[in-house]
Short mmCIF file of C-alpha atoms in Angstrom, two decimals:
data_model
loop_
_atom_site.label_atom_id
_atom_site.label_comp_id
_atom_site.label_asym_id
_atom_site.label_seq_id
_atom_site.Cartn_x
_atom_site.Cartn_y
_atom_site.Cartn_z
CA MET A 152 0.21 0.13 -0.25
CA LYS A 153 3.07 2.35 0.83
CA ASP A 154 4.42 1.52 -2.37
CA ASN A 155 1.19 2.58 -4.37
CA LYS A 156 1.17 5.84 -2.49
CA LYS A 157 4.68 6.69 -3.35
CA LYS A 158 4.04 5.73 -6.86
CA ALA A 159 0.88 7.82 -7.00
CA ARG A 160 3.10 10.73 -5.56
CA GLU A 161 5.66 10.45 -7.99
CA TYR A 162 3.35 10.61 -10.90
CA THR A 163 1.03 13.28 -9.69
CA LYS A 164 3.45 16.35 -10.34
CA PRO A 165 4.33 15.73 -14.10
CA ILE A 166 0.37 15.07 -14.65
CA ALA A 167 -0.31 18.30 -13.00
CA ILE A 168 2.06 19.96 -15.31
CA SER A 169 0.90 18.16 -18.47
CA VAL A 170 -2.83 19.31 -17.60
CA GLY A 171 -1.54 22.94 -16.91
CA LEU A 172 0.54 23.33 -20.52
CA HIS A 173 -2.54 21.43 -22.17
CA ALA A 174 -5.03 24.25 -20.74
CA ILE A 175 -2.64 27.10 -21.65
CA LEU A 176 -2.44 25.69 -24.95
CA VAL A 177 -6.07 25.51 -25.26
CA VAL A 178 -6.87 28.98 -23.86
CA ALA A 179 -4.04 30.31 -26.68
CA LEU A 180 -5.74 28.59 -29.45
CA LEU A 181 -9.32 30.01 -28.38
CA TRP A 182 -8.02 33.40 -27.90
CA GLY A 183 -6.00 33.81 -31.48
CA THR A 184 -9.02 31.88 -33.46
CA ASP A 185 -11.06 33.92 -36.01
CA PHE A 186 -14.64 32.86 -35.55
CA THR A 187 -16.09 35.61 -38.26
CA MET A 188 -17.21 34.13 -41.97
CA SER A 189 -16.30 37.39 -43.60
CA LYS A 190 -13.74 40.08 -43.76
CA PRO A 191 -14.77 42.94 -41.34
CA GLU A 192 -15.04 46.21 -42.61
CA PRO A 193 -12.40 48.92 -40.94
CA THR A 194 -13.93 50.62 -38.09
CA GLY A 195 -11.28 52.92 -37.32
CA GLN A 196 -9.64 50.70 -34.54
CA MET A 197 -6.86 47.88 -35.34
CA VAL A 198 -7.31 44.47 -33.39
CA GLN A 199 -3.73 42.70 -33.12
CA ALA A 200 -4.20 39.13 -33.37
CA VAL A 201 -1.98 36.31 -31.11
CA VAL A 202 0.10 33.93 -32.66
CA ILE A 203 1.30 30.85 -31.06
CA ASP A 204 4.75 29.72 -31.36
CA PRO A 205 4.50 25.81 -32.74
CA LYS A 206 7.98 25.59 -31.40
CA LEU A 207 7.30 26.70 -27.88
CA VAL A 208 4.29 24.20 -27.91
CA GLN A 209 6.49 21.26 -29.03
CA GLN A 210 9.18 22.11 -26.38
CA GLN A 211 6.13 21.74 -23.65
CA ALA A 212 5.25 18.67 -25.19
CA LYS A 213 8.19 17.20 -25.01
CA GLU A 214 9.46 18.58 -21.86
CA ILE A 215 6.31 16.69 -20.59
CA ARG A 216 7.22 13.47 -22.20
CA GLN A 217 10.70 13.60 -21.03
CA GLN A 218 9.34 13.91 -17.30
CA ARG A 219 7.06 10.91 -18.08
CA GLU A 220 10.00 8.88 -19.41
CA LYS A 221 12.14 9.96 -16.60
CA ALA A 222 9.06 8.92 -13.80
CA ALA A 223 8.81 5.37 -15.67
CA LYS A 224 12.58 4.86 -15.51
CA LYS A 225 12.64 5.81 -12.06
CA GLU A 226 10.10 3.46 -11.63
CA GLN A 227 11.92 0.80 -13.39
CA ASP A 228 14.98 1.47 -11.59
CA ARG A 229 13.53 0.98 -8.53
CA LEU A 230 12.10 -2.51 -9.38
CA ASP A 231 15.29 -3.46 -10.82
CA LYS A 232 17.19 -2.76 -7.44
CA LEU A 233 14.21 -5.01 -5.34
CA ARG A 234 15.04 -7.68 -7.80
CA ARG A 235 18.50 -7.51 -7.45
CA GLU A 236 18.05 -7.43 -3.34
CA ALA A 237 16.21 -10.25 -3.34
CA GLU A 238 18.29 -12.44 -5.78
CA GLN A 239 21.25 -11.13 -3.13
CA LEU A 240 19.41 -12.27 -0.06
CA GLU A 241 18.64 -15.86 -1.99
CA LYS A 242 22.56 -16.06 -2.16
CA ASN A 243 22.92 -15.28 1.20
CA ARG A 244 20.52 -17.74 2.65
CA LYS A 245 22.17 -20.77 0.23
CA ALA A 246 25.85 -19.89 1.72
CA GLU A 247 24.33 -19.62 5.38
CA GLU A 248 22.54 -23.21 4.85
CA GLU A 249 26.23 -24.41 3.61
CA GLN A 250 27.91 -23.12 6.25
CA ILE A 251 25.63 -24.79 8.78
CA ARG A 252 25.98 -27.89 6.58
CA LYS A 253 29.60 -27.99 7.11
CA LEU A 254 29.49 -27.10 10.58
CA LYS A 255 27.41 -30.12 11.35
CA GLU A 256 29.77 -32.22 9.25
CA GLN A 257 32.89 -31.33 11.44
CA GLN A 258 31.04 -31.97 14.43
CA ALA A 259 30.25 -35.73 13.26
CA LYS A 260 33.70 -36.02 12.39
CA ASP A 261 35.06 -34.47 15.68
CA ALA A 262 32.57 -36.93 17.82
CA LYS A 263 33.77 -40.13 15.50
CA ALA A 264 37.57 -39.15 16.02
CA ALA A 265 36.62 -39.10 19.80
CA ARG A 266 34.92 -41.93 19.67
CA GLU A 267 37.76 -43.84 17.94
CA ALA A 268 40.38 -42.36 20.44
CA GLU A 269 38.57 -43.72 23.33
CA ILE A 270 38.65 -46.99 21.91
CA ALA A 271 42.21 -46.96 21.85
CA ARG A 272 42.79 -45.49 25.01
CA LYS A 273 40.52 -48.87 26.28
CA GLN A 274 42.29 -51.09 23.88
CA LYS A 275 45.86 -49.75 25.65
CA GLU A 276 44.67 -49.86 28.70
CA LYS A 277 43.59 -53.51 28.74
CA GLU A 278 46.85 -54.41 27.09
CA ARG A 279 48.58 -52.62 29.78
CA LYS A 280 46.95 -54.82 32.51
CA VAL A 281 47.50 -58.00 30.46
CA GLU A 282 50.97 -57.42 30.70
CA GLU A 283 51.25 -56.51 34.11
CA GLU A 284 49.56 -59.56 35.03
CA ARG A 285 51.69 -61.36 33.11
CA ALA A 286 54.55 -60.06 34.73
CA ARG A 287 53.16 -60.63 38.14
CA LYS A 288 52.69 -64.36 37.25
CA GLU A 289 56.42 -64.58 35.90
CA LYS A 290 57.53 -62.89 39.60
CA GLU A 291 55.35 -65.38 41.18
CA ARG A 292 57.09 -68.27 39.16
CA ALA A 293 60.65 -67.11 39.97
CA ALA A 294 59.86 -66.56 43.65
CA GLN A 295 58.57 -70.22 43.79
CA ALA A 296 61.50 -71.65 41.88
CA GLU A 297 63.88 -69.43 44.00
CA LYS A 298 61.82 -71.13 47.12
CA GLU A 299 62.53 -74.77 45.63
CA ARG A 300 65.86 -74.04 44.97
CA LYS A 301 66.54 -73.11 48.64
CA ILE A 302 64.50 -75.73 50.09
CA LYS A 303 66.40 -78.27 47.98
CA GLU A 304 70.09 -76.56 48.97
CA GLU A 305 68.32 -77.19 52.61
CA ALA A 306 67.74 -80.90 52.20
CA VAL A 307 71.72 -81.10 51.07
CA ARG A 308 72.71 -79.41 54.13
CA LYS A 309 70.35 -81.18 56.70
CA ALA A 310 71.60 -84.78 55.37
CA GLU A 311 75.51 -83.52 55.28
CA GLN A 312 75.29 -81.87 58.95
CA GLU A 313 72.41 -82.43 61.24
CA ARG A 314 73.59 -79.69 63.42
CA ILE A 315 73.62 -76.86 60.76
CA ALA A 316 70.04 -78.31 59.60
CA LYS A 317 68.90 -77.64 63.28
CA GLU A 318 70.13 -74.25 63.58
CA ALA A 319 68.97 -73.83 60.14
CA ALA A 320 65.28 -74.98 61.41
CA VAL A 321 65.56 -72.69 64.22
CA ALA A 322 66.62 -69.81 61.88
CA LYS A 323 63.84 -70.56 59.60
CA ALA A 324 61.35 -70.77 62.57
CA GLU A 325 62.27 -67.08 63.46
CA GLN A 326 61.95 -66.06 59.93
CA GLU A 327 58.36 -67.44 59.56
CA ARG A 328 57.73 -65.59 63.09
CA VAL A 329 58.92 -62.47 61.96
CA ALA A 330 56.79 -62.63 58.53
CA ARG A 331 54.09 -63.58 60.64
CA GLU A 332 54.22 -60.66 62.41
CA LYS A 333 54.90 -58.26 59.23
CA ALA A 334 51.95 -60.06 57.22
CA ALA A 335 49.72 -59.24 60.83
CA LYS A 336 50.99 -56.15 60.71
CA GLU A 337 50.34 -55.26 56.97
CA ALA A 338 46.76 -56.76 57.39
CA GLU A 339 46.43 -54.31 59.91
CA GLU A 340 47.60 -51.21 57.94
CA LYS A 341 45.33 -52.55 55.11
CA ALA A 342 42.48 -53.04 57.25
CA LYS A 343 43.13 -49.40 58.75
CA ARG A 344 43.51 -47.98 54.84
CA GLU A 345 40.20 -49.62 53.95
CA ARG A 346 38.41 -48.03 56.86
CA GLU A 347 39.65 -44.67 55.95
CA ALA A 348 38.75 -44.92 52.53
CA ALA A 349 35.18 -46.12 53.74
CA ALA A 350 35.01 -43.10 55.80
CA LYS A 351 36.39 -40.88 52.95
CA ALA A 352 33.77 -42.37 50.44
CA GLU A 353 31.09 -41.86 53.04
CA GLN A 354 32.12 -38.08 53.52
CA GLU A 355 31.93 -37.74 49.44
CA ARG A 356 28.68 -39.22 49.40
CA ILE A 357 27.41 -36.43 52.07
CA ALA A 358 29.07 -34.01 50.07
CA LYS A 359 27.40 -35.16 46.69
CA GLU A 360 24.23 -35.19 48.40
CA LYS A 361 24.24 -31.99 49.68
CA ALA A 362 25.64 -30.39 46.36
CA ALA A 363 22.97 -32.23 44.85
CA GLN A 364 20.22 -30.51 46.99
CA GLU A 365 22.06 -27.30 46.47
CA ALA A 366 21.77 -27.46 42.73
CA ALA A 367 18.08 -28.41 43.08
CA GLU A 368 16.96 -25.60 45.08
CA LYS A 369 19.00 -23.66 43.00
CA ALA A 370 17.41 -24.96 39.67
CA ARG A 371 14.30 -23.75 41.63
CA LYS A 372 14.91 -20.71 42.38
CA GLU A 373 16.34 -20.09 38.82
CA LYS A 374 13.11 -21.56 37.41
CA GLU A 375 11.04 -19.04 39.61
CA ARG A 376 13.13 -16.36 38.47
CA LEU A 377 12.84 -17.06 34.67
CA ASP A 378 8.78 -17.43 35.70
CA ARG A 379 9.13 -14.13 36.71
CA LEU A 380 11.02 -12.69 33.68
CA GLU A 381 8.38 -14.32 31.45
CA ARG A 382 5.49 -12.85 33.28
CA GLU A 383 7.13 -9.54 33.47
CA ARG A 384 7.78 -9.67 29.48
CA LYS A 385 4.15 -10.87 29.07
CA GLU A 386 3.06 -7.66 30.83
CA GLN A 387 5.50 -5.50 29.04
CA GLU A 388 3.96 -7.17 25.79
CA ALA A 389 0.76 -6.53 26.93
CA ALA A 390 1.37 -2.88 27.91
CA LEU A 391 3.01 -2.45 24.88
CA ASN A 392 -0.18 -3.55 22.84
CA ASN A 393 -2.18 -1.03 24.77
CA ILE A 394 0.39 1.66 23.83
CA PHE A 395 0.39 0.76 20.28
CA ALA A 396 -3.54 0.77 19.97
CA GLY A 397 -3.75 4.26 21.12
CA LEU A 398 -0.55 5.54 19.14
CA GLU A 399 -1.15 4.10 15.66
CA ASP A 400 -0.59 7.22 13.86
CA GLU A 401 2.68 8.59 16.28
CA ALA A 402 5.10 6.12 14.68
CA SER A 403 8.18 7.51 15.99
CA GLN A 404 6.74 6.87 19.77
CA ASN A 405 5.77 3.05 18.22
CA ASN A 406 9.69 2.71 17.34
CA VAL A 407 10.69 3.88 20.82
CA ALA A 408 8.36 1.37 22.63
CA ARG A 409 9.56 -1.24 19.92
CA ASN A 410 13.27 -0.75 20.62
CA GLN A 411 12.58 -0.98 24.33
CA PHE A 412 10.69 -4.23 24.09
CA ILE A 413 13.48 -5.63 21.78
CA ASP A 414 16.02 -4.74 24.32
CA ASP A 415 14.21 -6.46 27.01
CA GLU A 416 13.76 -9.50 25.27
CA LEU A 417 17.54 -9.28 24.51
CA SER A 418 18.18 -9.35 28.03
CA ARG A 419 15.82 -11.87 29.17
CA MET A 420 17.50 -14.07 26.44
CA SER A 421 21.28 -13.17 27.72
CA SER A 422 19.59 -14.32 31.06
CA ILE A 423 18.97 -17.42 29.76
CA TYR A 424 22.02 -18.39 28.10
CA THR A 425 24.08 -17.27 31.13
CA GLN A 426 22.11 -19.76 33.30
CA ASN A 427 22.54 -22.48 30.87
CA ILE A 428 26.36 -21.85 30.73
CA GLN A 429 26.99 -21.37 34.39
CA GLN A 430 25.02 -24.62 35.28
CA ARG A 431 27.58 -26.55 33.17
CA LEU A 432 30.65 -24.98 35.16
CA ILE A 433 33.27 -26.73 37.11
CA LYS A 434 32.82 -25.49 40.82
CA ASP A 435 36.12 -24.32 42.14
CA ASP A 436 36.22 -22.37 45.55
CA TYR A 437 39.45 -20.46 44.19
CA LEU A 438 37.18 -19.44 41.18
CA LEU A 439 34.42 -17.79 43.75
CA GLY A 440 33.86 -14.15 42.92
CA LYS A 441 35.73 -14.23 39.64
CA GLU A 442 34.29 -13.71 36.00
CA CYS A 443 35.07 -13.84 32.41
CA ARG A 444 33.42 -11.66 29.41
CA VAL A 445 33.27 -13.83 26.15
CA ASN A 446 31.56 -12.98 22.73
CA ILE A 447 29.57 -15.80 21.24
CA LYS A 448 28.85 -16.11 17.59
CA LEU A 449 25.43 -17.96 16.99
CA ILE A 450 23.97 -18.87 13.91
CA PRO A 451 20.13 -19.59 13.30
CA THR A 452 19.17 -23.38 12.59
CA GLY A 453 15.24 -23.49 12.71
CA THR A 454 14.10 -23.96 16.28
CA ASP A 455 17.71 -22.65 18.23
CA MET A 456 20.98 -21.19 17.70
CA MET A 457 24.05 -23.01 17.10
CA VAL A 458 27.31 -22.00 18.65
CA ALA A 459 29.67 -21.04 15.55
CA GLY A 460 32.36 -19.84 17.61
CA VAL A 461 33.85 -18.11 21.32
CA THR A 462 36.13 -15.28 21.64
CA VAL A 463 37.33 -14.24 25.08
CA LEU A 464 37.11 -10.63 25.66
CA GLY A 465 38.83 -10.25 29.31
CA GLY A 466 38.37 -11.93 32.71
CA ASP A 467 40.19 -14.31 35.10
CA ALA A 468 42.02 -16.98 32.52
CA ARG A 469 40.52 -19.87 34.55
CA VAL A 470 37.51 -18.97 34.97
CA CYS A 471 37.20 -17.90 30.65
CA ALA A 472 38.80 -21.49 30.16
CA ALA A 473 35.74 -23.02 31.84
CA ALA A 474 33.21 -20.78 30.46
CA LYS A 475 34.55 -21.87 27.04
CA SER A 476 34.35 -25.56 27.85
CA ALA A 477 30.73 -25.24 29.32
CA ILE A 478 29.77 -23.01 26.15
CA ALA A 479 30.98 -25.98 23.81
CA GLN A 480 28.87 -28.39 26.16
CA VAL A 481 25.79 -26.19 25.62
CA GLY A 482 26.36 -26.24 22.09
CA THR A 483 22.72 -24.88 21.00
CA PHE A 484 20.82 -22.16 22.57
CA PRO A 485 17.32 -21.40 22.45
CA LYS A 486 15.80 -18.90 19.86
CA SER A 487 13.56 -15.90 20.66
CA SER A 488 9.99 -15.64 19.05
CA GLU A 489 11.40 -12.17 18.08
CA ASP A 490 13.19 -12.06 14.75
CA ALA A 491 14.94 -8.74 15.40
CA VAL A 492 16.31 -10.48 18.66
CA ASN A 493 17.44 -13.57 17.04
CA GLU A 494 19.47 -11.23 14.55
CA ARG A 495 21.17 -9.44 17.65
CA LEU A 496 21.72 -13.20 19.43
CA LYS A 497 23.82 -13.59 16.52
CA ASP A 498 26.65 -11.56 17.95
CA ILE A 499 26.25 -11.38 21.62
CA ASN A 500 28.42 -10.82 24.51
CA LEU A 501 27.75 -12.36 27.86
CA THR A 502 29.49 -12.10 31.45
CA VAL A 503 29.93 -15.77 33.24
CA ALA A 504 30.52 -15.67 36.92
CA LEU A 505 30.94 -18.26 40.09
CA ASP A 506 28.92 -17.06 42.62
#
């Protein structure tokens, strides 16, 4: 409708000029026309005839035609420009789809490589354990052979000299006593270590339960906060609808209200993104109170926004490393219902903090 009005305004001026020139031409022709059928007799006064310059009429007609051609050319140029812009948008859309396809292929390749690396690691671990078991058995066999050799030597010595055999028997009995005492001591130490390990495991279990409860409470509070933000957004949207209904003819005020709504929606989505990242951060007392600013490049993929790149803008190095790892784990973020907000979400800066 706006294009039709604009086009009508473009043709109004040339048409008005044309009508005016034709009116002047008609008046001039009527003014100079002789309506008498016979030659009038002189009456003592001379009447001077008005002569129309054909060149002037042609010039005026030529100007009218040029103005019409100029207006038609201007309209054709505008249509050509719209066609070129539509073609460029289509090219951009196809290029973006190709980029998304390549990113998904790369992600699939990376996941496959990670799985293969994990399989290779497990295989090496298995081989290492097999080798350790073989070495242990070989050591036991050597110990057994050594033991048998000593027994044989002891039998030879016993046959040769009973006294030496008796002394050896006494010495052996003493060694066995020491070995038993040593074994008992080692068994006691082992039991102590097992008790300490059990106590530590129990402490870790209690700590994990406490952390789980804290995480659940934090999730509940976050849900309540998000619900409150959603209610506020709906209230703001309803308020904006009321304002728009009363200010339909005031375009500038509508633009201000629209921009405010977009800013509020962008703030709400940023809060959701930050929460998604913080839920995946590795907790460390050293990092409490520290933060990191990051820039995230996102690509719309239908129902969500896929991470295309992360740049650290500043902050604690360890927090920034944890934030980049958490963003990679998130992978995709939710989209807004507003296209203008999604456009701004493609390149967004966020502050990630551990509290």
